[in-house]
mmCIF file of N, CA and C in Angstrom:
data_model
loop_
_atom_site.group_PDB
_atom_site.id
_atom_site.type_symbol
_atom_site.label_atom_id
_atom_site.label_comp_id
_atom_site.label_asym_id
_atom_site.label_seq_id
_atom_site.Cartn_x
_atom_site.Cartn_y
_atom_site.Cartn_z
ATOM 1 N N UNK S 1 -4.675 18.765 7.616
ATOM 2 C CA UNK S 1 -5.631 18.065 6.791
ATOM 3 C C UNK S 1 -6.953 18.012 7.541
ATOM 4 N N UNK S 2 -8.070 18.879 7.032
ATOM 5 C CA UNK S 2 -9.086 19.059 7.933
ATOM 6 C C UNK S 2 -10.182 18.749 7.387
ATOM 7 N N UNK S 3 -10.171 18.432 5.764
ATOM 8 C CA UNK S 3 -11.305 18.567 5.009
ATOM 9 C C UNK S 3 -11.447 17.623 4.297
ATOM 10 N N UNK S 4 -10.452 16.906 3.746
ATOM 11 C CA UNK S 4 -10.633 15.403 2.895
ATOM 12 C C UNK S 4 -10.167 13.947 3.633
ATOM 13 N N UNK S 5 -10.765 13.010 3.824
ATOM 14 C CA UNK S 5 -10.249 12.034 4.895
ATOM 15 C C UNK S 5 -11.523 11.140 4.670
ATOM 16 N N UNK S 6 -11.314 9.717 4.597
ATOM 17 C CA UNK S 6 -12.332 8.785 4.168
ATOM 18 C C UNK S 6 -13.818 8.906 5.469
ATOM 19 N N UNK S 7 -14.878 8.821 4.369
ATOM 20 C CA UNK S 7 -15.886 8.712 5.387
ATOM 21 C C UNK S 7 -16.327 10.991 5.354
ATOM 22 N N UNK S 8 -15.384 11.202 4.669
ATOM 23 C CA UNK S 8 -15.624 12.665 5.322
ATOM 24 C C UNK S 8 -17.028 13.461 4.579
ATOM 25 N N UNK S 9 -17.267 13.076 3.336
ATOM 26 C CA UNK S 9 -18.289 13.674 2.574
ATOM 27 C C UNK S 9 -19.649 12.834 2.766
ATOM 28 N N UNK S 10 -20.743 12.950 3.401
ATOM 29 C CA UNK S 10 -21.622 13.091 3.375
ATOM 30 C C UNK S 10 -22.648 13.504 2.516
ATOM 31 N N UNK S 11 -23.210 12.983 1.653
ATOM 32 C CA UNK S 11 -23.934 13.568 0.965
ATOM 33 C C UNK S 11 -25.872 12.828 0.771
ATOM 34 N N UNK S 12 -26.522 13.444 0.828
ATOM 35 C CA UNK S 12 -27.936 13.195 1.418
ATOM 36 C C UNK S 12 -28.629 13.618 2.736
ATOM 37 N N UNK S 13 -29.945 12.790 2.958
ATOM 38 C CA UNK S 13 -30.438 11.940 2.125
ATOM 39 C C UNK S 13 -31.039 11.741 0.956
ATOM 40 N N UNK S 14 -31.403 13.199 0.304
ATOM 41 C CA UNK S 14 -31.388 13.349 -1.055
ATOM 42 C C UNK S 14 -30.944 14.320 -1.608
ATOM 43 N N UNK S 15 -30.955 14.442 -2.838
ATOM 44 C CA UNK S 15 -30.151 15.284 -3.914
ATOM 45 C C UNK S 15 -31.438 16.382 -4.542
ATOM 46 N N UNK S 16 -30.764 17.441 -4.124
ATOM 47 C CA UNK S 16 -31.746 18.560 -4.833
ATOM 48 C C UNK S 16 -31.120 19.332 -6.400
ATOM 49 N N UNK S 17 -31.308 19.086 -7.437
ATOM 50 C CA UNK S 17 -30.838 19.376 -8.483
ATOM 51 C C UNK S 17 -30.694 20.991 -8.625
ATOM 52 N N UNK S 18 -29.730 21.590 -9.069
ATOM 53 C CA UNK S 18 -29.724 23.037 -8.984
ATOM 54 C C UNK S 18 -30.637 23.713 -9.616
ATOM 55 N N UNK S 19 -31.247 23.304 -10.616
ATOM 56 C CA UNK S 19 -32.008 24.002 -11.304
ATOM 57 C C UNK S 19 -33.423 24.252 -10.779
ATOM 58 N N UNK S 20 -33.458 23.262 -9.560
ATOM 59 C CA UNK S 20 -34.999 23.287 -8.897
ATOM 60 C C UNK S 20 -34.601 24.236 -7.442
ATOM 61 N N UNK S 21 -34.061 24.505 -7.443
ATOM 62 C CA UNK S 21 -33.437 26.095 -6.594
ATOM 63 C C UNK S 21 -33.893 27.304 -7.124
ATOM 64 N N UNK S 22 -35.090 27.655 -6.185
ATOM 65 C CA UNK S 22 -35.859 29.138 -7.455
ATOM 66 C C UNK S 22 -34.552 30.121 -6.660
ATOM 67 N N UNK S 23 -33.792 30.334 -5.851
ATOM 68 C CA UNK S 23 -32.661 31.706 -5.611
ATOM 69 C C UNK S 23 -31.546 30.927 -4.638
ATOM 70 N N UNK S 24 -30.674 30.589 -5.699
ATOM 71 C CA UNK S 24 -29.420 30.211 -4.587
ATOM 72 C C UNK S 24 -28.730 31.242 -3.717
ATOM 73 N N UNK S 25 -28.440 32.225 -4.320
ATOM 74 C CA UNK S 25 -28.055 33.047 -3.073
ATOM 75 C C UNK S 25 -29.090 33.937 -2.230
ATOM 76 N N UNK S 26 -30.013 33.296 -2.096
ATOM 77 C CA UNK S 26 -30.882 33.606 -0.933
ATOM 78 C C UNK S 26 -31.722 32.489 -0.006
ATOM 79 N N UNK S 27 -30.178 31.585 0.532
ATOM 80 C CA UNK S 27 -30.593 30.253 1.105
ATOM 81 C C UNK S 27 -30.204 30.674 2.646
ATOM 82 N N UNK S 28 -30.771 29.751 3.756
ATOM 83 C CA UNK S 28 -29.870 30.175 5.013
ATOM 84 C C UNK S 28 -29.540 28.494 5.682
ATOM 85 N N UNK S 29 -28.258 28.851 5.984
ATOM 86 C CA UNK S 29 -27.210 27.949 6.328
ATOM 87 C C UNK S 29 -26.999 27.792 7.740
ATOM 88 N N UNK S 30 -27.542 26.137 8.362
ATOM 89 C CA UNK S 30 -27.270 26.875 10.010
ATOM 90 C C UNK S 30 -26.589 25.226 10.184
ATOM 91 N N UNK S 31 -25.701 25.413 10.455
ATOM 92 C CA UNK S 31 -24.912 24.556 11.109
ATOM 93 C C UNK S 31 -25.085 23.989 13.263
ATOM 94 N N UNK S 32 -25.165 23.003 13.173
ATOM 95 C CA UNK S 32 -25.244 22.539 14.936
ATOM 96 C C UNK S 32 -24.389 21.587 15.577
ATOM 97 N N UNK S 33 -23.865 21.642 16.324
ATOM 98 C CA UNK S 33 -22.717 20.451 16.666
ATOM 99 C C UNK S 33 -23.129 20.189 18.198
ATOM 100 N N UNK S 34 -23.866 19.160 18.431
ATOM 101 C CA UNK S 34 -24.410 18.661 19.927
ATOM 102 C C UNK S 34 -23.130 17.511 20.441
ATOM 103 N N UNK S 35 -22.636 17.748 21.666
ATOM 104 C CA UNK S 35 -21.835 17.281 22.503
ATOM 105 C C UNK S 35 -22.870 16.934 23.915
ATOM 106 N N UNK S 36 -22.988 15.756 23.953
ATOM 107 C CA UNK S 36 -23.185 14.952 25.526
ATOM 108 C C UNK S 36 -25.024 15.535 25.022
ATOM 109 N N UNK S 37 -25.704 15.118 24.091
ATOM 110 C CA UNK S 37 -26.855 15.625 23.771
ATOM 111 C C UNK S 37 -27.125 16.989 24.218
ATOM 112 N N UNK S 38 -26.754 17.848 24.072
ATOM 113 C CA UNK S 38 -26.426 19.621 24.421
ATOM 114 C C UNK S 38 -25.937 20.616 23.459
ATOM 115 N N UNK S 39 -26.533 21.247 22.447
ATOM 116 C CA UNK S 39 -26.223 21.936 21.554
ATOM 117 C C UNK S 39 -24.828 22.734 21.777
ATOM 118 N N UNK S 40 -24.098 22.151 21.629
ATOM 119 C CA UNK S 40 -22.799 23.280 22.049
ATOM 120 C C UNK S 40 -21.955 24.095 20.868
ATOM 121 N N UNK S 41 -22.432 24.103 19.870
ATOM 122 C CA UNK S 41 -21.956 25.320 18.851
ATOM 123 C C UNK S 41 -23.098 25.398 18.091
ATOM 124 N N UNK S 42 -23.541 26.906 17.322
ATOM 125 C CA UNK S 42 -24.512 26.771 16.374
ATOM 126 C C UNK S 42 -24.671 28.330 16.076
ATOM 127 N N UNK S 43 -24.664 28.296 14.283
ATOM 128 C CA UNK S 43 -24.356 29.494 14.089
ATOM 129 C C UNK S 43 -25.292 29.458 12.409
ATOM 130 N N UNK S 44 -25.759 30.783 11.706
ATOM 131 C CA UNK S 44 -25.671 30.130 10.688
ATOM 132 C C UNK S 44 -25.382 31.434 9.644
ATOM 133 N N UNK S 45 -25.419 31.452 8.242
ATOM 134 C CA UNK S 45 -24.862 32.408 7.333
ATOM 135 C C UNK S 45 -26.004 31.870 6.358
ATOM 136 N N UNK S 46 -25.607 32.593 5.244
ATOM 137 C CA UNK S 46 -26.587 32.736 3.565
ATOM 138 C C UNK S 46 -25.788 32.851 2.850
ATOM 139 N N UNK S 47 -26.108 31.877 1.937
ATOM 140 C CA UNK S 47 -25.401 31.917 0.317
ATOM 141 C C UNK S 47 -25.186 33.572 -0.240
ATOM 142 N N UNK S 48 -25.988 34.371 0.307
ATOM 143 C CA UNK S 48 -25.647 35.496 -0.038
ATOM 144 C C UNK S 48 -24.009 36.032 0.095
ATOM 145 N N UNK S 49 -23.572 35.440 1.254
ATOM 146 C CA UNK S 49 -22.241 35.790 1.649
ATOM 147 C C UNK S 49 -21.227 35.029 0.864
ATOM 148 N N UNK S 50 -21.517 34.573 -0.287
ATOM 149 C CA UNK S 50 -20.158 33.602 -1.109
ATOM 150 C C UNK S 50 -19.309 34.509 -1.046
ATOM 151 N N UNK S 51 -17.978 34.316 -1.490
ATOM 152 C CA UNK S 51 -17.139 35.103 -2.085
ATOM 153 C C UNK S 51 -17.302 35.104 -3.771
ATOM 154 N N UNK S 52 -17.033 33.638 -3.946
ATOM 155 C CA UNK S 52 -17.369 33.644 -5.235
ATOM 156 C C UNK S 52 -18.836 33.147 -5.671
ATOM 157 N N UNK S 53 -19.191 33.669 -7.119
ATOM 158 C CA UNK S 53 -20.457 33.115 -7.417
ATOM 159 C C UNK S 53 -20.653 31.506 -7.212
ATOM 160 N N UNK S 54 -21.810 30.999 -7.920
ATOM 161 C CA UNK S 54 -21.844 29.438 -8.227
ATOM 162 C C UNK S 54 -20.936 29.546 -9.676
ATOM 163 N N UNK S 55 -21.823 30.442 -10.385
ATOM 164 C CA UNK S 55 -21.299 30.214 -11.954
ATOM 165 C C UNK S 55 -19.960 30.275 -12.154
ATOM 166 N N UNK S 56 -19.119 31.233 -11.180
ATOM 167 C CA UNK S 56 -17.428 31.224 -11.366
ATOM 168 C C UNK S 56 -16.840 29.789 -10.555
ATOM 169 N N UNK S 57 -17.738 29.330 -9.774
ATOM 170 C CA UNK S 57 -17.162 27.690 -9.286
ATOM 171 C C UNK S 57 -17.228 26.673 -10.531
ATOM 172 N N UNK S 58 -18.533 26.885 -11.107
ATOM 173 C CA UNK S 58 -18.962 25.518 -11.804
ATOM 174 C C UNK S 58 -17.826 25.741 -12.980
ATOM 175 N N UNK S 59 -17.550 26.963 -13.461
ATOM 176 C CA UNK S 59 -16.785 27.464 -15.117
ATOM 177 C C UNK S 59 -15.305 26.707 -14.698
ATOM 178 N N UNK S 60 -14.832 27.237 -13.030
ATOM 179 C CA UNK S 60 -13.545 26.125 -12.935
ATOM 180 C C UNK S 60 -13.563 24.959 -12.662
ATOM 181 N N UNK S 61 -14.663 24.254 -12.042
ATOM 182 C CA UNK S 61 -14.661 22.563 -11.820
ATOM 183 C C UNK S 61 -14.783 22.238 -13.399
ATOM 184 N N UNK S 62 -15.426 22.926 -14.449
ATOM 185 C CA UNK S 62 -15.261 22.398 -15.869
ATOM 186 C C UNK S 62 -14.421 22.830 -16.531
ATOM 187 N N UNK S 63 -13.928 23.722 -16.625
ATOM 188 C CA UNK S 63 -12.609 24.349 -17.140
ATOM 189 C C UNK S 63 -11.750 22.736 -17.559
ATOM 190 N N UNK S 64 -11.621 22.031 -17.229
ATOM 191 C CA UNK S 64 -10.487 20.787 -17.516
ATOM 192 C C UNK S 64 -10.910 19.530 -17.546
ATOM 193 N N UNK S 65 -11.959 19.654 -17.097
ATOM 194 C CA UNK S 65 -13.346 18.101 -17.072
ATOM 195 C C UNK S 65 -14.191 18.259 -17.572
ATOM 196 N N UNK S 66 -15.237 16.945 -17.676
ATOM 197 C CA UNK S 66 -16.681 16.689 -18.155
ATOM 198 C C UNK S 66 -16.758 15.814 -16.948
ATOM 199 N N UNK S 67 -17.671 15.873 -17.210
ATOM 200 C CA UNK S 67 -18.488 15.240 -15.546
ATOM 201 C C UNK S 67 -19.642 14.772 -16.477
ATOM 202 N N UNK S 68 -19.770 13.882 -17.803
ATOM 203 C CA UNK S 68 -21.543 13.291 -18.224
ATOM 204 C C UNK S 68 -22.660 12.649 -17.479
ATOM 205 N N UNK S 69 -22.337 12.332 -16.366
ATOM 206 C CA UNK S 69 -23.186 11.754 -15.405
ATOM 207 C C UNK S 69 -23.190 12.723 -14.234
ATOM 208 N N UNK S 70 -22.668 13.917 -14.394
ATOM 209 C CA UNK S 70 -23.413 14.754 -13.317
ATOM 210 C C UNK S 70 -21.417 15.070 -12.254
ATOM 211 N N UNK S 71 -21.965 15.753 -11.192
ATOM 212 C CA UNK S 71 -20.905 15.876 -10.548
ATOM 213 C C UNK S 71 -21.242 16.791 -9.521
ATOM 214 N N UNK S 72 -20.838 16.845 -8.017
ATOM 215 C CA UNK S 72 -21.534 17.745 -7.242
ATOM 216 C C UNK S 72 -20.181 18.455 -6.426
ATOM 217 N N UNK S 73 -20.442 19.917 -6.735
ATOM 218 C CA UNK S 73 -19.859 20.629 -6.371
ATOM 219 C C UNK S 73 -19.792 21.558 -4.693
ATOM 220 N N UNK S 74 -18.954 20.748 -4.233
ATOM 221 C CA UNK S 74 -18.607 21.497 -2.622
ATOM 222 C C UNK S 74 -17.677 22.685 -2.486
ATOM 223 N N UNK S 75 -18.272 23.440 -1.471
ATOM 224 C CA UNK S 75 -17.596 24.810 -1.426
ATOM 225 C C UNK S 75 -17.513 24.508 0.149
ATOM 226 N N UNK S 76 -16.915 25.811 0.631
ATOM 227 C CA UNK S 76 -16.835 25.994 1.952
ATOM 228 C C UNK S 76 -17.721 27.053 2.965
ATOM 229 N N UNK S 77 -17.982 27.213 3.787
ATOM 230 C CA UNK S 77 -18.949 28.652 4.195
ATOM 231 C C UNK S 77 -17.957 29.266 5.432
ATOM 232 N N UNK S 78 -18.985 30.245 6.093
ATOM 233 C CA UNK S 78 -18.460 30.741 6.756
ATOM 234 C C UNK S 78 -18.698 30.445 8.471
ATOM 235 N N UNK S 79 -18.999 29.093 8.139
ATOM 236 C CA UNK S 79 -19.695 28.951 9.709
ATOM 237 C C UNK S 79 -18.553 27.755 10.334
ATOM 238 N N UNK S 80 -17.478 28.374 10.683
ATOM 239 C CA UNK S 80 -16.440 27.725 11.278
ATOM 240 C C UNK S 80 -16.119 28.098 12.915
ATOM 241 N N UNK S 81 -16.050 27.163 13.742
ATOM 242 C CA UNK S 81 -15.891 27.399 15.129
ATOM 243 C C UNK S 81 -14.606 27.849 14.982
ATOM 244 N N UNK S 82 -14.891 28.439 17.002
ATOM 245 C CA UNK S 82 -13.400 29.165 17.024
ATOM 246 C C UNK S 82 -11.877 27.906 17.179
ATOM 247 N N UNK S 83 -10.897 28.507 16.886
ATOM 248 C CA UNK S 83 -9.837 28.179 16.137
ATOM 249 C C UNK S 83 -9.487 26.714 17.459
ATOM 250 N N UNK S 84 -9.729 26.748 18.414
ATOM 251 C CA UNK S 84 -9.355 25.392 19.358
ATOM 252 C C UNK S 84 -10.309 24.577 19.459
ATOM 253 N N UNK S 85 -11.411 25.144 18.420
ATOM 254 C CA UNK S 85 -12.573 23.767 18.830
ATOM 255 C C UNK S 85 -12.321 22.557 18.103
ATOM 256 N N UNK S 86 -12.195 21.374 18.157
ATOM 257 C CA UNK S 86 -12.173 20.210 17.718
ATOM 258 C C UNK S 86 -13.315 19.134 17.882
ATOM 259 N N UNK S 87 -13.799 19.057 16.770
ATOM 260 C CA UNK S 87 -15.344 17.455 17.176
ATOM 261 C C UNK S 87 -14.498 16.350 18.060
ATOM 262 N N UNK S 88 -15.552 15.564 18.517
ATOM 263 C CA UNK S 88 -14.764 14.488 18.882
ATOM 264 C C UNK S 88 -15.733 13.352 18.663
ATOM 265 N N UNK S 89 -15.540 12.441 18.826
ATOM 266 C CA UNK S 89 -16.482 11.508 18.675
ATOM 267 C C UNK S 89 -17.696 11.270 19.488
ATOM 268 N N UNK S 90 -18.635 11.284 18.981
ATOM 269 C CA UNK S 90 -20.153 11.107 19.969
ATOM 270 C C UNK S 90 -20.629 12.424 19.621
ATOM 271 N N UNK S 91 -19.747 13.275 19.145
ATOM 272 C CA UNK S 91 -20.458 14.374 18.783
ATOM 273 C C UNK S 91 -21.124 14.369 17.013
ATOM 274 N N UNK S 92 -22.810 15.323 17.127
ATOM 275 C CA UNK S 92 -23.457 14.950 16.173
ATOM 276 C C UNK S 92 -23.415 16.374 15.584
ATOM 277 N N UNK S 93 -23.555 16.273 14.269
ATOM 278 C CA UNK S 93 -23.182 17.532 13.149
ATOM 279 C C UNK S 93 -24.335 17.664 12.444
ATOM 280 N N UNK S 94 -25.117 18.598 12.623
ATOM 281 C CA UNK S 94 -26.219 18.757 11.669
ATOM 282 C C UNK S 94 -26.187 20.170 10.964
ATOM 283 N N UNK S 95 -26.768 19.843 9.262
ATOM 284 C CA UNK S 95 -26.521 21.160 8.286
ATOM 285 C C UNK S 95 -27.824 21.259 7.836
ATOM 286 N N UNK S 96 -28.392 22.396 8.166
ATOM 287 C CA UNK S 96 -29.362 22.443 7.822
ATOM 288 C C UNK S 96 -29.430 23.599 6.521
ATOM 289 N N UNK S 97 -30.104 23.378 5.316
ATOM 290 C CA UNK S 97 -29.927 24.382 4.258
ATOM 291 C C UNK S 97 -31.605 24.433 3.516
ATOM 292 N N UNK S 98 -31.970 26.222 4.146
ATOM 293 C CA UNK S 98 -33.271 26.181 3.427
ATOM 294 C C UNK S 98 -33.897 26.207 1.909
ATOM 295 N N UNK S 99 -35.165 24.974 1.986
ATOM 296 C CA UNK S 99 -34.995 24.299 0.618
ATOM 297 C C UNK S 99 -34.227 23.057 0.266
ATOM 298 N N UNK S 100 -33.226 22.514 1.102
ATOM 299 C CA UNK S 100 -32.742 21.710 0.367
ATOM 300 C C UNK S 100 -32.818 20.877 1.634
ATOM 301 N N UNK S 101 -33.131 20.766 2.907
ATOM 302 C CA UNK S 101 -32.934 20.173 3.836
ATOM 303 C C UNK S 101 -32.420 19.407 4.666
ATOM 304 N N UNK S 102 -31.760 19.127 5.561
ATOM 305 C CA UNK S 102 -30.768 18.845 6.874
ATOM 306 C C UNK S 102 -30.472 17.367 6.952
ATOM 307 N N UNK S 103 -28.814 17.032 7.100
ATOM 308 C CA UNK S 103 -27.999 16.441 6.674
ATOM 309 C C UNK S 103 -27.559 16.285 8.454
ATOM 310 N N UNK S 104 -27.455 15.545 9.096
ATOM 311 C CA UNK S 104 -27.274 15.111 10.227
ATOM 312 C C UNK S 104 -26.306 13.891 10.185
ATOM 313 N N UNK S 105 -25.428 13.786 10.615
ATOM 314 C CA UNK S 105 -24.230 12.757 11.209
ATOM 315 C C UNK S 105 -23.319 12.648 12.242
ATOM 316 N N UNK S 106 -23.476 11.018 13.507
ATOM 317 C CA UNK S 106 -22.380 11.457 14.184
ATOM 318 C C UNK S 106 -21.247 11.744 13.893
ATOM 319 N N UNK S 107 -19.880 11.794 14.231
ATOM 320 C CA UNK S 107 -18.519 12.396 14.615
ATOM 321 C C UNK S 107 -18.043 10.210 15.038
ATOM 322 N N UNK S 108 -17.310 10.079 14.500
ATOM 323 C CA UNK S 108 -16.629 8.586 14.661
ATOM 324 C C UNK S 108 -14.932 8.749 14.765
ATOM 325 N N UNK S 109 -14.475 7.727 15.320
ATOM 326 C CA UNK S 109 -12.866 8.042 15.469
ATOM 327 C C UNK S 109 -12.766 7.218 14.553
ATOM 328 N N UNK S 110 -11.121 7.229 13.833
ATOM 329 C CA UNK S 110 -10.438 6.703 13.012
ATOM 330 C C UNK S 110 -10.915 6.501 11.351
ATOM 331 N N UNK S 111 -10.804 5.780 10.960
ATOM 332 C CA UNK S 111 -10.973 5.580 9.041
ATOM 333 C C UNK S 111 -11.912 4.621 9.421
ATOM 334 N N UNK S 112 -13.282 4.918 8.625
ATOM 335 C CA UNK S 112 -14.070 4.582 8.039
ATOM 336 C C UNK S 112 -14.217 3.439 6.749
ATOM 337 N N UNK S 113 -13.529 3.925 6.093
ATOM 338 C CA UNK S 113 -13.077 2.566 5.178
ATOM 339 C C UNK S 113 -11.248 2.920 4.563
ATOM 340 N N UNK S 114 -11.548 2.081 3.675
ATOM 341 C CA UNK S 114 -9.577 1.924 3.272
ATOM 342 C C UNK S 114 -9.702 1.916 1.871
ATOM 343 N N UNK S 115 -8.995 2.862 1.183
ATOM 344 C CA UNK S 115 -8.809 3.038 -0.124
ATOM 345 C C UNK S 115 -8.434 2.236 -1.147
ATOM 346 N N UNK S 116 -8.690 1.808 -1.832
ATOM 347 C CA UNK S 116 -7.797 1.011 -2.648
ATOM 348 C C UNK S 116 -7.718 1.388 -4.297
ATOM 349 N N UNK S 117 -6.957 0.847 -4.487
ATOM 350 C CA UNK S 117 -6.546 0.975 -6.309
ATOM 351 C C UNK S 117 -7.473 -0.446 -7.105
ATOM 352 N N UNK S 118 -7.783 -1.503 -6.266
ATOM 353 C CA UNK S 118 -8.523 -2.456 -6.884
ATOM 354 C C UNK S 118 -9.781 -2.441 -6.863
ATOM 355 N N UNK S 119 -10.685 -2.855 -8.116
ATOM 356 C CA UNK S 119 -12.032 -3.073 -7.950
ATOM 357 C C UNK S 119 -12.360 -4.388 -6.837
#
């Protein structure tokens, strides 16, 4: 379980609407992960490299839903460290995406908040 876990989605500090994107697949994607204030991974890729389009993502996130108030769609890229690297805490994660601009957060241990079924 590497990808869903409370606290894990990040999203901001603001929202760039897709339609104000003059070429999504000609964005560049650079990912940074600083340990002990020291850049120690950093790599980056382009939307050019999807596998799949946007339009074949968005046709299956709606395929079975409505989303009337909107809904934001996460994919994955290709900018993954090698296979023993692990964050740890104190370490800071920054995404930088041109045009839509850089999303920075430390790395914290344990749960963030606690789920519940009650309002």
């Amino acid at each position: 379980q590497a990808k869903v876990y409370a606290g894990c989605c990040a999203l901001g500090p603001g929202i760039t609407p897709a339609w104000e994107v003059s070429d999504p697949y000609n964005l560049t994607i650079r990912l940074t992960i600083e340990r002990n204030k020291q850049v120690y991974w950093e790599w980056d890729t382009s939307t050019r490299e999807l596998k799949r389009r946007f339009e074949e993502l968005v046709s299956y996130l709606f395929l079975e839903n409505d989303f009337p108030d909107g809904v934001f769609l996460c994919t994955g890229t290709a900018l993954v460290p090698e296979k023993q690297f692990t964050l740890q805490p104190g370490d800071v994660v920054q995404i930088r995406v041109d045009q839509l601009g850089s999303l920075r957060n430390p790395v914290v241990r344990g749960k963030v908040g606690k789920a519940s079924s009650n309002p």
